[in-house]
GROMACS .gro file of C-alpha atoms in nm:
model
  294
    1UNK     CA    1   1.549  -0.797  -2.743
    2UNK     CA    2   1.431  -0.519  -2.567
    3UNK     CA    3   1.699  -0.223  -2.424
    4UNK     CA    4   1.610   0.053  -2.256
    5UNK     CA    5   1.687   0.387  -2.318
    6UNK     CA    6   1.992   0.540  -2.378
    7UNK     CA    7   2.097   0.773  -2.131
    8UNK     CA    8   2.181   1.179  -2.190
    9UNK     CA    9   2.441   1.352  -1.972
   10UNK     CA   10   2.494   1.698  -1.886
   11UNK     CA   11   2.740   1.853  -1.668
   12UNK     CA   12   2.600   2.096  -1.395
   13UNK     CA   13   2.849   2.362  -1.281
   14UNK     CA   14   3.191   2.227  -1.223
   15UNK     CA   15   3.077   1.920  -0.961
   16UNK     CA   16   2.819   1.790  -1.119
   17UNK     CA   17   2.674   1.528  -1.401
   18UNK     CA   18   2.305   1.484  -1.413
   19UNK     CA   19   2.246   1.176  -1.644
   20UNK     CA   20   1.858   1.176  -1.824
   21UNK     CA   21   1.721   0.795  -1.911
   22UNK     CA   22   1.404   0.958  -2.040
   23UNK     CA   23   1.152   1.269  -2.044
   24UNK     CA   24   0.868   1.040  -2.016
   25UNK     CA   25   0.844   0.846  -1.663
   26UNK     CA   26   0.836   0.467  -1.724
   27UNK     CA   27   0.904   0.203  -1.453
   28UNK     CA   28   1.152   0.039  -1.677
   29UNK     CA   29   1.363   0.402  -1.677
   30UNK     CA   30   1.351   0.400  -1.247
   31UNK     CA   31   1.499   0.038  -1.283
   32UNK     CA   32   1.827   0.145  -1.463
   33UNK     CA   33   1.826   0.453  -1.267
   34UNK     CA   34   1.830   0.226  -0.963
   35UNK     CA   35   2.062  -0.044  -1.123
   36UNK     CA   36   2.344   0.262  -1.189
   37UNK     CA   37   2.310   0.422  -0.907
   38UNK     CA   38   2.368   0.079  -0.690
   39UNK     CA   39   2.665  -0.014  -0.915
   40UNK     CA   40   2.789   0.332  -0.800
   41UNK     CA   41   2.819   0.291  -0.507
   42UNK     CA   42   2.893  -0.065  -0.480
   43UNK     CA   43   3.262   0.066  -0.679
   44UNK     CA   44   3.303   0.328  -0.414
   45UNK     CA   45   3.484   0.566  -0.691
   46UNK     CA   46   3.716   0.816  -0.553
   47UNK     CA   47   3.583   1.185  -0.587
   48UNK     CA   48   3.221   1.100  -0.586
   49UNK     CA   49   3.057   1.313  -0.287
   50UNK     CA   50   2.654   1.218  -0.327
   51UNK     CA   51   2.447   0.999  -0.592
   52UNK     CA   52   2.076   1.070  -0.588
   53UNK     CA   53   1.833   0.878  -0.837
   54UNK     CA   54   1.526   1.037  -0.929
   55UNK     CA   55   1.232   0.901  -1.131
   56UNK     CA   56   1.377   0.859  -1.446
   57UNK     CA   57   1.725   0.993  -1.412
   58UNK     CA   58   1.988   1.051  -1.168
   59UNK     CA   59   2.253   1.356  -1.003
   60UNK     CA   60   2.591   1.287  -0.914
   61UNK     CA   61   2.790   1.526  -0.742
   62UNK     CA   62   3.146   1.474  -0.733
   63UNK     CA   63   3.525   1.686  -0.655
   64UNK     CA   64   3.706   1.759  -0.970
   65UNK     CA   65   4.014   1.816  -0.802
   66UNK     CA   66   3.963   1.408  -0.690
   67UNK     CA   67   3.820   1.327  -1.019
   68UNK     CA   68   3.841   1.516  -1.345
   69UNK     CA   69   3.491   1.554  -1.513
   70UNK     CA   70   3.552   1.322  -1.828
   71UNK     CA   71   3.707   1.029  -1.648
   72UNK     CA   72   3.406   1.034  -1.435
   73UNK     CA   73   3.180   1.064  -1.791
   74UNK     CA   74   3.412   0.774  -1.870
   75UNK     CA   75   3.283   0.539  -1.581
   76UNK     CA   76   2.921   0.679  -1.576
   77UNK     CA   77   2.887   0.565  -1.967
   78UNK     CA   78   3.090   0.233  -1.955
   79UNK     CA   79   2.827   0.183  -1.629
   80UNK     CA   80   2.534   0.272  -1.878
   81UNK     CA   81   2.615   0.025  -2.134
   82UNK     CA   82   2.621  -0.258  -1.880
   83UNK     CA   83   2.271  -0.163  -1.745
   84UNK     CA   84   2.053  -0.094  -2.068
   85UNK     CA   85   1.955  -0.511  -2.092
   86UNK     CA   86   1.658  -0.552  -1.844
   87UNK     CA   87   1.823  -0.924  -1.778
   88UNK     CA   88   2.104  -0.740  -1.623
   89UNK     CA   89   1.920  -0.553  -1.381
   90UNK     CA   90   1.785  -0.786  -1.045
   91UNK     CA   91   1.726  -0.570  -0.756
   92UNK     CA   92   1.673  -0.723  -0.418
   93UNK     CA   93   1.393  -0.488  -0.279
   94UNK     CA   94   1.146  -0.492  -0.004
   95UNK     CA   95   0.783  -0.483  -0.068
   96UNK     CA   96   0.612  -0.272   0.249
   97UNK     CA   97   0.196  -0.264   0.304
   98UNK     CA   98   0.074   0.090   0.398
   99UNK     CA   99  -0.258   0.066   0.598
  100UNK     CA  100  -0.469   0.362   0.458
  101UNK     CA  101  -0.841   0.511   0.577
  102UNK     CA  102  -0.999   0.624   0.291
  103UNK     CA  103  -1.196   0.923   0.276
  104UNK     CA  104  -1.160   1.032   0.589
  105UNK     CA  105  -1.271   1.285   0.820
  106UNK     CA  106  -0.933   1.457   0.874
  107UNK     CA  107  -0.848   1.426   0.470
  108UNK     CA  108  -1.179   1.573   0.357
  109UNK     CA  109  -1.190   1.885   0.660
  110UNK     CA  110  -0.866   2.000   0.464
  111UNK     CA  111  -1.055   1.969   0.178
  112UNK     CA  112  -1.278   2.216   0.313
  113UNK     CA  113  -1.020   2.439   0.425
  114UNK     CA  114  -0.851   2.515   0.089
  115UNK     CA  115  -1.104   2.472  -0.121
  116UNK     CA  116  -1.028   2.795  -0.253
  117UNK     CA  117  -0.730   2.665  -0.410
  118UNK     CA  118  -0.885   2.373  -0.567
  119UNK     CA  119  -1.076   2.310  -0.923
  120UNK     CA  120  -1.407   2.249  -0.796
  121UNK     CA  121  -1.430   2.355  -0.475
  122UNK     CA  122  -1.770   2.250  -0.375
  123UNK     CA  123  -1.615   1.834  -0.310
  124UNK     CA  124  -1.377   1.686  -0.137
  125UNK     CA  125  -1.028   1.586  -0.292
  126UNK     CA  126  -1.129   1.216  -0.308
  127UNK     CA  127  -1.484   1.302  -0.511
  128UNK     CA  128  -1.286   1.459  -0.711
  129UNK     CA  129  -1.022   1.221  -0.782
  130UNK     CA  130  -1.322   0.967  -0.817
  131UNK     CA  131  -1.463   1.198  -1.102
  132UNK     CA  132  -1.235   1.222  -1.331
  133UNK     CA  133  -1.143   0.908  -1.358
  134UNK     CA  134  -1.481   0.806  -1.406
  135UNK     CA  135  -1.554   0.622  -1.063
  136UNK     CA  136  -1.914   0.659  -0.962
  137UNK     CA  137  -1.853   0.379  -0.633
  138UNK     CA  138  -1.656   0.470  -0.348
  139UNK     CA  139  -1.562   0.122  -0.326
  140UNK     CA  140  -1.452   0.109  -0.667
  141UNK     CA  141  -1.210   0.356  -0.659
  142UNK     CA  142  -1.046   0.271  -0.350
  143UNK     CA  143  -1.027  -0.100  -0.506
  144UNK     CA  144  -0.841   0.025  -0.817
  145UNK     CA  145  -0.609   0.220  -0.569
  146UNK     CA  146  -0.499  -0.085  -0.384
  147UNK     CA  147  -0.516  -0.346  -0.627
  148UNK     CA  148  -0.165  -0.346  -0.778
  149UNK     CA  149   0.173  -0.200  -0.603
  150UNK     CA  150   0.337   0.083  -0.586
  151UNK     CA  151   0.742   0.152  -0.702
  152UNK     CA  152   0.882   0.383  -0.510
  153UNK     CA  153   1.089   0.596  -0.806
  154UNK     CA  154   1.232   0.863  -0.564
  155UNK     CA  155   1.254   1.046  -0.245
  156UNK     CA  156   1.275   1.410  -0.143
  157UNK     CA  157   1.064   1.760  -0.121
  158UNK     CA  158   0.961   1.710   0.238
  159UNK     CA  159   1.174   1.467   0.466
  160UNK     CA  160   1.103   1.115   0.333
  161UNK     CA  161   0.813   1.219   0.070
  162UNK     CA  162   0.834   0.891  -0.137
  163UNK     CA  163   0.657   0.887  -0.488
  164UNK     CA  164   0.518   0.569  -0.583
  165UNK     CA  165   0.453   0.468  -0.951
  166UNK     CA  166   0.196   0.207  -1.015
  167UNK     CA  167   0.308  -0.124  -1.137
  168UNK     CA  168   0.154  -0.349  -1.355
  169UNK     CA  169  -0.099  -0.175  -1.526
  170UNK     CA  170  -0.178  -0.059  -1.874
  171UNK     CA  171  -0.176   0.349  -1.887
  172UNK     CA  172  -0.578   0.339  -1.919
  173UNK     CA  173  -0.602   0.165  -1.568
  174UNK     CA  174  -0.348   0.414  -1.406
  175UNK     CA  175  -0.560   0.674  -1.189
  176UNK     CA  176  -0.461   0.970  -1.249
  177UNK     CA  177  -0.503   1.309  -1.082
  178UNK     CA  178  -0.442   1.648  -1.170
  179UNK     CA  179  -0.262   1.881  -0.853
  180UNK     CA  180  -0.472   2.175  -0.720
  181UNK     CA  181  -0.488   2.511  -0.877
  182UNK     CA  182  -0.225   2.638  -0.608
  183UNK     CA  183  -0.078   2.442  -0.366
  184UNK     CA  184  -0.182   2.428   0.025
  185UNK     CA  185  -0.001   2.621   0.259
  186UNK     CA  186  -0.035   2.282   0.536
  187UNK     CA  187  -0.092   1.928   0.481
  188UNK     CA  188  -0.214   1.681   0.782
  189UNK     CA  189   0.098   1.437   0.855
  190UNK     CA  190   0.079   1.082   0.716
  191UNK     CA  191  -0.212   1.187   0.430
  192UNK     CA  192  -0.213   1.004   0.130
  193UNK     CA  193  -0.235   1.245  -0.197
  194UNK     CA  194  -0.238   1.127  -0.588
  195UNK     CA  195  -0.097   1.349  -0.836
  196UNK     CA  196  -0.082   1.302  -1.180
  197UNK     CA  197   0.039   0.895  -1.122
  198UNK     CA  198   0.230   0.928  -0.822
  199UNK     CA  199   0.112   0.819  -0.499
  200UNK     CA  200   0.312   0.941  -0.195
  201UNK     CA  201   0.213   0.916   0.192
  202UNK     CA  202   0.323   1.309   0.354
  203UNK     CA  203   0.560   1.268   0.597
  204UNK     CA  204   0.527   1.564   0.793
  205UNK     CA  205   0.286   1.860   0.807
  206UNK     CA  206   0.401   2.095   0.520
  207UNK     CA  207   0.253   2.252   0.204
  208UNK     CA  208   0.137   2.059  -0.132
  209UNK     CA  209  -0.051   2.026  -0.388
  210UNK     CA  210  -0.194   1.640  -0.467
  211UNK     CA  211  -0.537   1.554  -0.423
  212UNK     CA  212  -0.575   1.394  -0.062
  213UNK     CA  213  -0.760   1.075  -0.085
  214UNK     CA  214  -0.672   0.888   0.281
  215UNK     CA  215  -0.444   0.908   0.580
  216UNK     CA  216  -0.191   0.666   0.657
  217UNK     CA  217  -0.247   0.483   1.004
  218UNK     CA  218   0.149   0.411   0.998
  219UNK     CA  219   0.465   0.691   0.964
  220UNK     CA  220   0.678   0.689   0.686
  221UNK     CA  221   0.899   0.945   0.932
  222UNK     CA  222   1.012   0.884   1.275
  223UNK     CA  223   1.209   1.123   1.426
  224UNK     CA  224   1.159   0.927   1.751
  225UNK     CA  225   1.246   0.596   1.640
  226UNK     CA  226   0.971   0.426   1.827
  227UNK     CA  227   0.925   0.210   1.593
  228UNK     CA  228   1.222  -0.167   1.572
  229UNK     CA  229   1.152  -0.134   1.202
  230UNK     CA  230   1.294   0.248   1.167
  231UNK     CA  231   1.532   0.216   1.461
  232UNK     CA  232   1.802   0.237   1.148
  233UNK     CA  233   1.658   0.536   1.018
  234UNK     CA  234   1.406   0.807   1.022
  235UNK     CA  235   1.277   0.747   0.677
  236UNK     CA  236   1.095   0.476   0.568
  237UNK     CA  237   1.111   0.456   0.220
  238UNK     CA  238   1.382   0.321   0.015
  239UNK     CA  239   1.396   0.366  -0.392
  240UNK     CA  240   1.330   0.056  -0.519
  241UNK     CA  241   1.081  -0.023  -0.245
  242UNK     CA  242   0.745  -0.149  -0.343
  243UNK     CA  243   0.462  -0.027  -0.121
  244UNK     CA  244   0.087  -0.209  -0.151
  245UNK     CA  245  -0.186   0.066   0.001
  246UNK     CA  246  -0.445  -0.191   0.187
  247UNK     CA  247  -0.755  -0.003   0.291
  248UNK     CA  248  -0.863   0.018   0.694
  249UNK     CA  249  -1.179   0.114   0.880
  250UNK     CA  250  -1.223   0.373   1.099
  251UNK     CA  251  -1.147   0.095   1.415
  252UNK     CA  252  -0.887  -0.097   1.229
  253UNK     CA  253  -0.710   0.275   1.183
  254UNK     CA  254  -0.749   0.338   1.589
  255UNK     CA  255  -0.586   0.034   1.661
  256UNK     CA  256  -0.282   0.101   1.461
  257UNK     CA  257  -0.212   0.435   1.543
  258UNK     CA  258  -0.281   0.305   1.912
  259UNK     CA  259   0.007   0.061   1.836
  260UNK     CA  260   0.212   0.321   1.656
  261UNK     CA  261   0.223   0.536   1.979
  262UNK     CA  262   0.298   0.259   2.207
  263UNK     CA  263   0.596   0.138   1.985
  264UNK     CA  264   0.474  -0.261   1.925
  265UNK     CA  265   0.361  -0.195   1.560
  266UNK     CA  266   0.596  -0.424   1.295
  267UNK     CA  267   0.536  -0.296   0.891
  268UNK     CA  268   0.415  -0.587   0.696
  269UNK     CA  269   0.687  -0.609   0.455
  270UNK     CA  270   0.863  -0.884   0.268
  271UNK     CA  271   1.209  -0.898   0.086
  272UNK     CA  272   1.199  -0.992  -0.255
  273UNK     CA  273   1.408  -1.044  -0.588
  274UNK     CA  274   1.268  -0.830  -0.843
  275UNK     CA  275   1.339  -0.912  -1.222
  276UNK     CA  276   1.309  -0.614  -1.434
  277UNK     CA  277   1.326  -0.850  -1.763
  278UNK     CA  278   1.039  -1.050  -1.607
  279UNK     CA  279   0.815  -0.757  -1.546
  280UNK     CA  280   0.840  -0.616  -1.896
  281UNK     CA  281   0.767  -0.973  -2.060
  282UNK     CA  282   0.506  -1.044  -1.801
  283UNK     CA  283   0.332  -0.698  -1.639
  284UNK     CA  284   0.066  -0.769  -1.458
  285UNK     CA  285   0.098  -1.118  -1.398
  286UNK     CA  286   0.443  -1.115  -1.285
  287UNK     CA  287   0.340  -0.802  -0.976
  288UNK     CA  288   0.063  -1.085  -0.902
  289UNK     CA  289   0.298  -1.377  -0.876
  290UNK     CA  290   0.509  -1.140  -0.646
  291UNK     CA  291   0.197  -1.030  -0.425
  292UNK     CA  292   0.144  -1.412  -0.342
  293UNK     CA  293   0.084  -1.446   0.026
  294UNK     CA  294   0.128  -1.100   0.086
   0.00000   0.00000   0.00000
């Protein structure tokens, strides 16, 4: 049967435990990261002040004068034990479409303006991210980019960056991108960036350093809550989400944003039941049988 890894702890400071599943990111290390981290919080434990996954790992902060360190150790590994068997481990996530333009006009002018910063300087982000992963078609690339979804392992750095891991694939189909040279001092708001496997959508302007490929047509931030989907939050992205990038045309990109600013745009999304066990017996087959319809 396969388990997944056992999990290393270390205390940080005197209010802290940061718990490792792995050194190497795997999806199957985000799911008992998420899986822990939910049973967490579903037993509401006395003395525990913040729980915050990350991709392959997780941070809880806690008040030793509420709870001493060890009895918290106590819980965390007794928690551990019970989530190491993928059949243990159903999450009930949402799977969310992100309309993206590809190789855009606002995407490649900040191309321009940092090339400076950037391993080859005289192309554009996407070229290169087409390059060296051996993509000679513009509409090849963009179809490996969208054809499987996206887990989202872990949000932070900017408000509601989410980095999405792709699903379903063997590590020769992952794209793969390396970040520039030094990072940009501003990034346009909703661009889509790759580095190394991660995905993520910025939420804001800011600084960064993945290779920008698209822009987003739809916020993953909202501090205006225009939006019924986000009226519940600013952020968009949950952990455990899975997001599916569908590419957009230059018109089909005006529309949305049009829709965006008037407040009548709904995210495509669907609620599913994801099974761990199933996606390491099945892979790619079993992200297809949950893309049905969608």
């Amino acid at each position: 049967m396969f388990t997944l890894p056992e999990t290393r702890f270390d205390f940080g400071g005197d209010e802290y435990i940061y718990a490792e599943i792995s050194r190497d990111m795997s999806a199957e290390s985000n799911f008992k990261a998420l899986a822990i981290v939910n049973e967490l919080r579903k037993r509401n434990i006395p003395g525990i002040i913040e729980i915050v996954p990350s991709n392959a790992s997780y941070l809880v902060r806690y008040n030793p004068e509420i709870i001493p360190a060890r009895d918290l150790l106590d819980y965390l590994k007794d928690i551990d034990i019970t989530k190491s068997n993928p059949a243990e481990l159903n999450l009930s996530v949402r799977m969310v479409e992100i309309p993206v333009w590809y190789d855009d006009p606002i995407t490649r002018e900040y191309s321009r303006r940092f090339k400076s910063r950037h391993q080859e300087p005289d192309i554009s982000n996407f070229e290169f991210a087409m390059k060296v992963n051996g993509f000679r078609e513009k509409e090849a690339f963009i179809e490996a980019h969208t054809r499987m979804p996206y887990l989202i392992t872990m949000v932070g750095f900017l408000p509601g960056t989410a980095w999405g891991f792709p699903l379903g694939l063997h590590p020769q189909e992952i794209i793969q991108v390396p970040k520039y040279l030094s990072p940009r001092t501003d990034t346009p708001r909703q661009a889509v960036g790759v580095g190394g496997a991660f995905t993520v959508v910025y939420p804001v302007n800011g600084p960064g350093s993945y290779q920008l490929i698209g822009i987003s047509a739809v916020p993953v931030y909202d501090n205006e809550k225009r939006l019924v989907d986000l009226e519940d939050t600013y952020f968009l992205a949950r952990p455990g989400d899975i997001w599916k990038y569908r590419s957009v045309d230059e018109r089909e990109y005006s529309r949305i944003v049009e829709e965006v600013k008037q407040g009548t745009y709904r995210y495509r999304m669907k609620y599913i039941e994801f099974s761990p066990q199933e996606y390491v017996t099945k892979g790619k087959v079993y992200i297809r049988e949950l893309m049905e319809g969608f």
